Amino acid sequence: MQLIPVLDLRAGAVVRAVRGERASYQPVVSRLVAGSEPVAVAHALATACGADELYLADLDALQGGRAQSAVLQALLRADERRRWWVDAGFRDLDDARRLRDALGAAGERLMPVFASESLRDAGVLDALAREPGWPCALSLDRRDGRAMDPEIGRAHV
């Protein structure tokens, strides 16, 4: 079994996500690491799980803000073999490309996660399917038992 630890990032700190109620998220508290600094938390989680891949949900970007590229750059520099699944509110493939390009060579270790809550429309999935050689993931998002974008879920699942 492969475990992929998840870090939810808000305002430069790892937070504890509970039931999708983002307004109430607080900095993570863990027995594995002191504090909520992203590099320290990522190292502790990866070590505890033996993980070479981690998932980062950039809550600022998911809520319409800018991607926390400086934090992601620090995470990529901290361990040059680790790969990151990143959900940064990508509306389309160009958004993911811009973040990857901003990260330079380290951006090649980024696997974009396209969240149904963020996609411009279902046509983005068709464009992704035609993109050769760049793996990505699709997150079908739900809240309170309901699809956050039923059009995408119906069209492609």
Coordinates of N, CA and C in Angstrom, one line a residue:
M1 N 0.8 -1.2 0.0 CA 0.0 0.0 0.0 C 0.9 1.2 0.0
Q2 N 0.5 2.2 -0.8 CA 1.2 3.5 -0.8 C 0.4 4.5 -0.1
L3 N 1.1 5.2 0.9 CA 0.5 6.3 1.6 C 1.0 7.6 1.1
I4 N 0.1 8.5 0.8 CA 0.5 9.8 0.4 C 0.0 10.8 1.4
P5 N 0.9 11.3 2.3 CA 0.5 12.3 3.3 C 0.0 13.6 2.6
V6 N -1.0 14.2 3.3 CA -1.6 15.4 2.8 C -1.2 16.6 3.7
L7 N -0.8 17.7 3.2 CA -0.6 18.9 3.9 C -1.6 19.9 3.4
D8 N -2.4 20.5 4.3 CA -3.3 21.6 3.9 C -2.6 22.9 4.3
L9 N -2.4 23.8 3.4 CA -1.6 24.9 3.6 C -2.4 26.2 3.5
R10 N -2.3 27.0 4.6 CA -3.0 28.3 4.6 C -2.1 29.4 5.2
A11 N -1.9 30.4 4.5 CA -1.1 31.6 5.0 C 0.3 31.1 5.4
G12 N 0.9 30.2 4.7 CA 2.2 29.7 5.0 C 2.4 28.7 6.1
A13 N 1.3 28.2 6.6 CA 1.3 27.2 7.7 C 0.5 26.0 7.4
V14 N 0.9 24.9 7.9 CA 0.1 23.7 7.7 C -1.1 23.7 8.7
V15 N -2.3 23.5 8.3 CA -3.5 23.6 9.1 C -4.1 22.2 9.2
R16 N -5.0 22.0 10.2 CA -5.7 20.8 10.3 C -7.1 21.0 9.7
A17 N -7.4 20.2 8.7 CA -8.6 20.3 8.0 C -9.7 19.4 8.6
V18 N -10.8 20.0 8.9 CA -11.9 19.3 9.5 C -13.2 19.5 8.7
R19 N -13.8 18.5 8.1 CA -15.1 18.5 7.4 C -15.2 19.6 6.3
G20 N -14.1 20.1 5.8 CA -14.2 21.1 4.7 C -14.6 22.5 5.2
E21 N -14.6 22.7 6.5 CA -15.0 24.0 7.1 C -13.8 24.9 7.2
R22 N -13.3 25.4 6.0 CA -12.0 26.0 5.9 C -11.9 27.2 6.8
A23 N -12.9 27.9 7.1 CA -12.8 29.1 8.0 C -12.4 28.8 9.4
S24 N -12.6 27.5 9.8 CA -12.3 27.2 11.2 C -11.0 26.4 11.3
Y25 N -10.3 26.2 10.2 CA -9.0 25.4 10.3 C -8.0 26.2 11.2
Q26 N -7.3 25.4 12.0 CA -6.2 26.0 12.9 C -4.9 25.3 12.5
P27 N -3.8 25.9 12.9 CA -2.5 25.3 12.7 C -2.4 23.9 13.3
V28 N -1.8 23.0 12.5 CA -1.8 21.6 12.9 C -1.0 21.5 14.2
V29 N -1.4 20.5 15.0 CA -0.7 20.1 16.2 C -0.5 18.6 16.1
S30 N 0.7 18.2 16.3 CA 1.1 16.8 16.1 C 2.1 16.3 17.0
R31 N 2.1 15.1 17.4 CA 3.2 14.4 18.1 C 4.4 14.2 17.3
L32 N 4.3 14.3 16.0 CA 5.4 14.0 15.1 C 6.3 15.2 14.9
V33 N 5.8 16.4 15.1 CA 6.7 17.6 14.9 C 6.1 18.8 15.7
A34 N 7.0 19.6 16.1 CA 6.6 20.8 16.8 C 6.3 21.9 15.8
G35 N 5.2 22.5 15.9 CA 4.8 23.6 15.1 C 4.1 23.2 13.8
S36 N 3.9 24.2 12.9 CA 3.1 24.0 11.7 C 3.9 24.5 10.5
E37 N 5.2 24.6 10.6 CA 6.1 25.1 9.5 C 6.1 24.0 8.4
P38 N 5.8 24.3 7.2 CA 5.6 23.3 6.1 C 6.7 22.3 5.9
V39 N 8.0 22.8 5.8 CA 9.1 21.9 5.6 C 9.2 20.9 6.7
A40 N 9.1 21.3 8.0 CA 9.2 20.4 9.1 C 8.1 19.4 9.1
V41 N 6.9 19.9 8.9 CA 5.7 19.0 8.9 C 5.9 17.9 7.8
A42 N 6.3 18.4 6.6 CA 6.4 17.5 5.4 C 7.5 16.4 5.7
H43 N 8.6 16.8 6.3 CA 9.7 15.9 6.6 C 9.2 14.9 7.7
A44 N 8.5 15.3 8.7 CA 8.0 14.4 9.7 C 7.0 13.4 9.1
L45 N 6.0 13.9 8.3 CA 5.0 13.0 7.7 C 5.7 12.0 6.8
A46 N 6.6 12.5 5.9 CA 7.2 11.6 4.9 C 8.0 10.5 5.7
T47 N 8.7 10.9 6.7 CA 9.5 10.0 7.5 C 8.6 8.9 8.2
A48 N 7.5 9.4 8.8 CA 6.6 8.5 9.5 C 6.0 7.5 8.6
C49 N 5.7 7.9 7.3 CA 5.0 7.1 6.4 C 5.9 6.4 5.4
G50 N 7.2 6.7 5.3 CA 8.0 6.2 4.3 C 7.6 6.7 2.9
A51 N 7.1 7.9 2.8 CA 6.6 8.4 1.6 C 7.6 9.2 0.7
D52 N 7.6 9.0 -0.6 CA 8.3 9.7 -1.5 C 7.5 10.8 -2.2
E53 N 6.2 10.7 -2.0 CA 5.2 11.6 -2.6 C 4.3 12.2 -1.5
L54 N 4.1 13.5 -1.6 CA 3.2 14.1 -0.7 C 2.2 15.0 -1.5
Y55 N 1.0 15.2 -0.9 CA 0.0 16.0 -1.5 C -0.2 17.3 -0.7
L56 N -0.2 18.4 -1.5 CA -0.3 19.7 -0.9 C -1.5 20.4 -1.4
A57 N -2.5 20.7 -0.5 CA -3.6 21.5 -0.9 C -3.4 22.9 -0.5
D58 N -3.2 23.8 -1.4 CA -2.9 25.2 -1.2 C -4.3 25.9 -1.0
L59 N -4.7 26.1 0.2 CA -6.1 26.6 0.5 C -6.2 28.0 0.1
D60 N -5.1 28.8 0.2 CA -5.2 30.2 -0.3 C -5.5 30.2 -1.8
A61 N -4.8 29.4 -2.6 CA -5.1 29.4 -4.0 C -6.5 28.8 -4.3
L62 N -6.9 27.8 -3.6 CA -8.2 27.2 -3.8 C -9.3 28.2 -3.5
Q63 N -9.1 29.1 -2.7 CA -10.1 30.1 -2.3 C -9.9 31.4 -3.1
G64 N -9.2 31.3 -4.3 CA -9.1 32.4 -5.2 C -7.9 33.3 -5.0
G65 N -7.0 33.0 -4.1 CA -5.8 33.8 -3.9 C -4.7 33.3 -4.8
R66 N -3.5 33.8 -4.5 CA -2.3 33.4 -5.3 C -1.7 32.1 -4.7
A67 N -1.2 31.3 -5.6 CA -0.5 30.0 -5.1 C 0.7 30.4 -4.2
Q68 N 0.9 29.7 -3.2 CA 2.0 29.9 -2.3 C 3.3 29.3 -2.8
S69 N 3.8 29.9 -3.9 CA 4.9 29.3 -4.6 C 6.2 29.3 -3.8
A70 N 6.4 30.3 -3.0 CA 7.6 30.4 -2.2 C 7.6 29.2 -1.2
V71 N 6.5 28.9 -0.6 CA 6.5 27.7 0.3 C 6.7 26.4 -0.5
L72 N 6.1 26.3 -1.7 CA 6.3 25.1 -2.5 C 7.7 25.0 -2.9
Q73 N 8.4 26.1 -3.3 CA 9.8 26.1 -3.6 C 10.6 25.6 -2.5
A74 N 10.3 26.1 -1.3 CA 11.1 25.6 -0.1 C 10.9 24.1 0.1
L75 N 9.7 23.6 -0.1 CA 9.4 22.2 0.1 C 10.2 21.4 -1.0
L76 N 10.2 21.9 -2.2 CA 10.9 21.2 -3.2 C 12.4 21.2 -3.0
R77 N 13.0 22.3 -2.5 CA 14.4 22.3 -2.2 C 14.8 21.5 -1.0
A78 N 13.9 21.3 0.0 CA 14.2 20.5 1.2 C 14.5 19.1 0.9
D79 N 13.9 18.5 -0.1 CA 14.1 17.1 -0.5 C 14.0 17.0 -2.0
E80 N 15.1 16.9 -2.7 CA 15.2 16.9 -4.1 C 14.7 15.7 -4.8
R81 N 14.3 14.6 -4.1 CA 13.8 13.4 -4.7 C 12.3 13.3 -4.6
R82 N 11.8 14.0 -3.6 CA 10.3 13.9 -3.4 C 9.5 14.6 -4.5
R83 N 8.4 13.9 -4.8 CA 7.4 14.4 -5.7 C 6.2 15.0 -5.0
W84 N 5.6 16.1 -5.5 CA 4.5 16.7 -4.9 C 3.3 16.7 -5.8
W85 N 2.2 16.2 -5.2 CA 0.9 16.4 -5.9 C 0.4 17.7 -5.3
V86 N 0.0 18.6 -6.2 CA -0.3 20.0 -5.8 C -1.7 20.4 -6.3
D87 N -2.6 20.7 -5.4 CA -3.9 21.3 -5.7 C -3.8 22.8 -5.3
A88 N -3.7 23.6 -6.3 CA -3.5 25.0 -6.1 C -4.6 25.8 -6.9
G89 N -5.8 25.3 -6.9 CA -6.9 26.0 -7.5 C -6.8 26.2 -9.0
F90 N -6.2 25.2 -9.7 CA -6.0 25.3 -11.1 C -7.3 25.4 -11.8
R91 N -7.5 26.4 -12.6 CA -8.8 26.5 -13.4 C -8.6 25.8 -14.7
D92 N -7.4 25.7 -15.2 CA -7.1 25.0 -16.5 C -5.6 24.6 -16.5
L93 N -5.2 24.0 -17.6 CA -3.9 23.6 -17.8 C -2.9 24.7 -17.8
D94 N -3.2 25.9 -18.3 CA -2.3 27.0 -18.3 C -1.9 27.4 -16.8
D95 N -2.9 27.4 -15.9 CA -2.6 27.7 -14.5 C -1.5 26.8 -14.0
A96 N -1.7 25.5 -14.2 CA -0.7 24.5 -13.7 C 0.7 24.7 -14.4
R97 N 0.7 25.0 -15.6 CA 1.9 25.3 -16.3 C 2.6 26.5 -15.8
R98 N 1.9 27.6 -15.5 CA 2.5 28.8 -14.9 C 3.2 28.5 -13.6
L99 N 2.5 27.7 -12.7 CA 3.1 27.4 -11.4 C 4.3 26.5 -11.6
R100 N 4.2 25.5 -12.5 CA 5.4 24.6 -12.8 C 6.5 25.4 -13.3
D101 N 6.3 26.3 -14.2 CA 7.4 27.1 -14.8 C 8.0 28.1 -13.8
A102 N 7.2 28.6 -12.9 CA 7.7 29.5 -11.9 C 8.6 28.8 -10.9
L103 N 8.5 27.5 -10.8 CA 9.3 26.7 -9.9 C 10.6 26.3 -10.5
G104 N 10.8 26.6 -11.8 CA 12.1 26.2 -12.5 C 12.2 24.7 -12.6
A105 N 13.4 24.2 -12.6 CA 13.6 22.8 -12.8 C 12.9 21.9 -11.8
A106 N 12.8 22.4 -10.6 CA 12.1 21.6 -9.5 C 10.6 21.4 -9.9
G107 N 10.1 22.3 -10.7 CA 8.7 22.1 -11.1 C 8.4 20.8 -11.8
E108 N 9.4 20.2 -12.3 CA 9.2 18.9 -13.0 C 8.7 17.8 -12.0
R109 N 8.9 18.1 -10.7 CA 8.4 17.1 -9.6 C 7.0 17.5 -9.1
L110 N 6.4 18.3 -9.8 CA 5.0 18.7 -9.4 C 4.0 17.9 -10.3
M111 N 3.1 17.3 -9.6 CA 2.0 16.7 -10.3 C 0.7 17.5 -10.0
P112 N 0.2 18.2 -10.9 CA -1.0 19.0 -10.6 C -2.2 18.2 -10.4
V113 N -2.9 18.6 -9.4 CA -4.2 18.0 -9.0 C -5.3 19.0 -9.5
F114 N -6.1 18.6 -10.4 CA -7.2 19.5 -10.8 C -8.4 19.2 -10.0
A115 N -8.9 20.1 -9.2 CA -10.0 19.9 -8.4 C -11.3 20.4 -9.1
S116 N -12.3 19.5 -9.0 CA -13.6 19.9 -9.7 C -14.1 21.2 -9.1
E117 N -13.8 21.6 -7.9 CA -14.3 22.8 -7.3 C -13.7 24.1 -8.0
S118 N -12.6 23.9 -8.7 CA -11.8 25.0 -9.2 C -11.9 25.1 -10.8
L119 N -12.1 24.0 -11.5 CA -12.0 24.0 -12.9 C -13.0 25.0 -13.6
R120 N -12.5 25.6 -14.6 CA -13.3 26.5 -15.4 C -14.6 25.9 -15.9
D121 N -14.4 24.7 -16.5 CA -15.6 23.9 -17.0 C -15.1 22.5 -17.3
A122 N -16.0 21.7 -17.7 CA -15.7 20.3 -18.0 C -14.8 20.1 -19.2
G123 N -14.8 21.1 -20.1 CA -13.9 21.0 -21.2 C -12.4 20.9 -20.9
V124 N -12.1 21.4 -19.7 CA -10.7 21.4 -19.3 C -10.2 19.9 -19.2
L125 N -11.1 19.0 -18.8 CA -10.7 17.6 -18.7 C -10.4 17.0 -20.0
D126 N -11.1 17.4 -21.1 CA -10.7 17.0 -22.4 C -9.3 17.5 -22.8
A127 N -9.0 18.7 -22.5 CA -7.7 19.3 -22.8 C -6.6 18.5 -22.0
L128 N -6.9 18.2 -20.8 CA -5.9 17.4 -20.0 C -5.7 16.0 -20.6
A129 N -6.7 15.4 -21.1 CA -6.6 14.1 -21.6 C -5.7 14.1 -22.9
R130 N -5.6 15.2 -23.6 CA -4.8 15.3 -24.8 C -3.4 15.7 -24.5
E131 N -3.1 16.0 -23.3 CA -1.7 16.5 -22.9 C -0.8 15.4 -22.7
P132 N 0.2 15.2 -23.6 CA 1.1 14.0 -23.5 C 2.2 14.2 -22.5
G133 N 2.5 13.2 -21.8 CA 3.7 13.2 -20.9 C 3.7 14.0 -19.7
W134 N 2.6 14.5 -19.3 CA 2.5 15.2 -18.0 C 1.4 14.7 -17.1
P135 N 1.8 13.8 -16.2 CA 0.7 13.2 -15.4 C 0.0 14.2 -14.5
C136 N -1.2 14.0 -14.3 CA -2.0 14.8 -13.4 C -3.1 14.0 -12.7
A137 N -3.7 14.6 -11.8 CA -4.8 13.9 -11.1 C -6.1 14.8 -11.1
L138 N -7.2 14.2 -10.9 CA -8.5 14.9 -10.8 C -9.1 14.6 -9.4
S139 N -9.4 15.6 -8.8 CA -10.1 15.5 -7.5 C -11.6 15.9 -7.7
L140 N -12.4 14.9 -7.4 CA -13.9 15.2 -7.5 C -14.3 15.6 -6.1
D141 N -14.6 16.8 -5.9 CA -14.8 17.4 -4.6 C -16.3 17.4 -4.2
R142 N -16.5 17.1 -2.9 CA -17.8 17.0 -2.4 C -17.8 17.8 -1.0
R143 N -18.9 18.4 -0.7 CA -19.1 19.0 0.6 C -20.6 18.8 1.0
D144 N -20.7 18.4 2.2 CA -22.1 18.1 2.7 C -22.8 17.0 1.9
G145 N -22.0 16.1 1.4 CA -22.6 15.0 0.6 C -23.0 15.3 -0.8
R146 N -22.6 16.5 -1.3 CA -23.0 16.9 -2.6 C -21.7 17.3 -3.4
A147 N -21.8 16.9 -4.7 CA -20.7 17.2 -5.6 C -20.6 18.8 -5.7
M148 N -19.3 19.3 -5.6 CA -19.1 20.7 -5.7 C -19.3 21.2 -7.1
D149 N -19.1 20.3 -8.1 CA -19.4 20.7 -9.5 C -20.0 19.5 -10.2
P150 N -21.3 19.3 -10.1 CA -22.0 18.2 -10.7 C -21.7 18.0 -12.2
E151 N -21.6 19.1 -12.9 CA -21.3 19.0 -14.4 C -20.1 18.2 -14.7
I152 N -19.0 18.4 -14.0 CA -17.8 17.7 -14.2 C -17.9 16.3 -13.8
G153 N -18.5 16.0 -12.7 CA -18.7 14.6 -12.2 C -19.5 13.8 -13.2
R154 N -20.6 14.4 -13.7 CA -21.5 13.7 -14.6 C -20.8 13.5 -16.0
A155 N -20.1 14.5 -16.4 CA -19.5 14.4 -17.7 C -18.3 13.4 -17.9
H156 N -17.6 13.1 -16.8 CA -16.4 12.4 -16.9 C -16.2 11.2 -16.0
V157 N -17.2 10.9 -15.2 CA -17.0 9.8 -14.3 C -18.0 8.7 -14.6

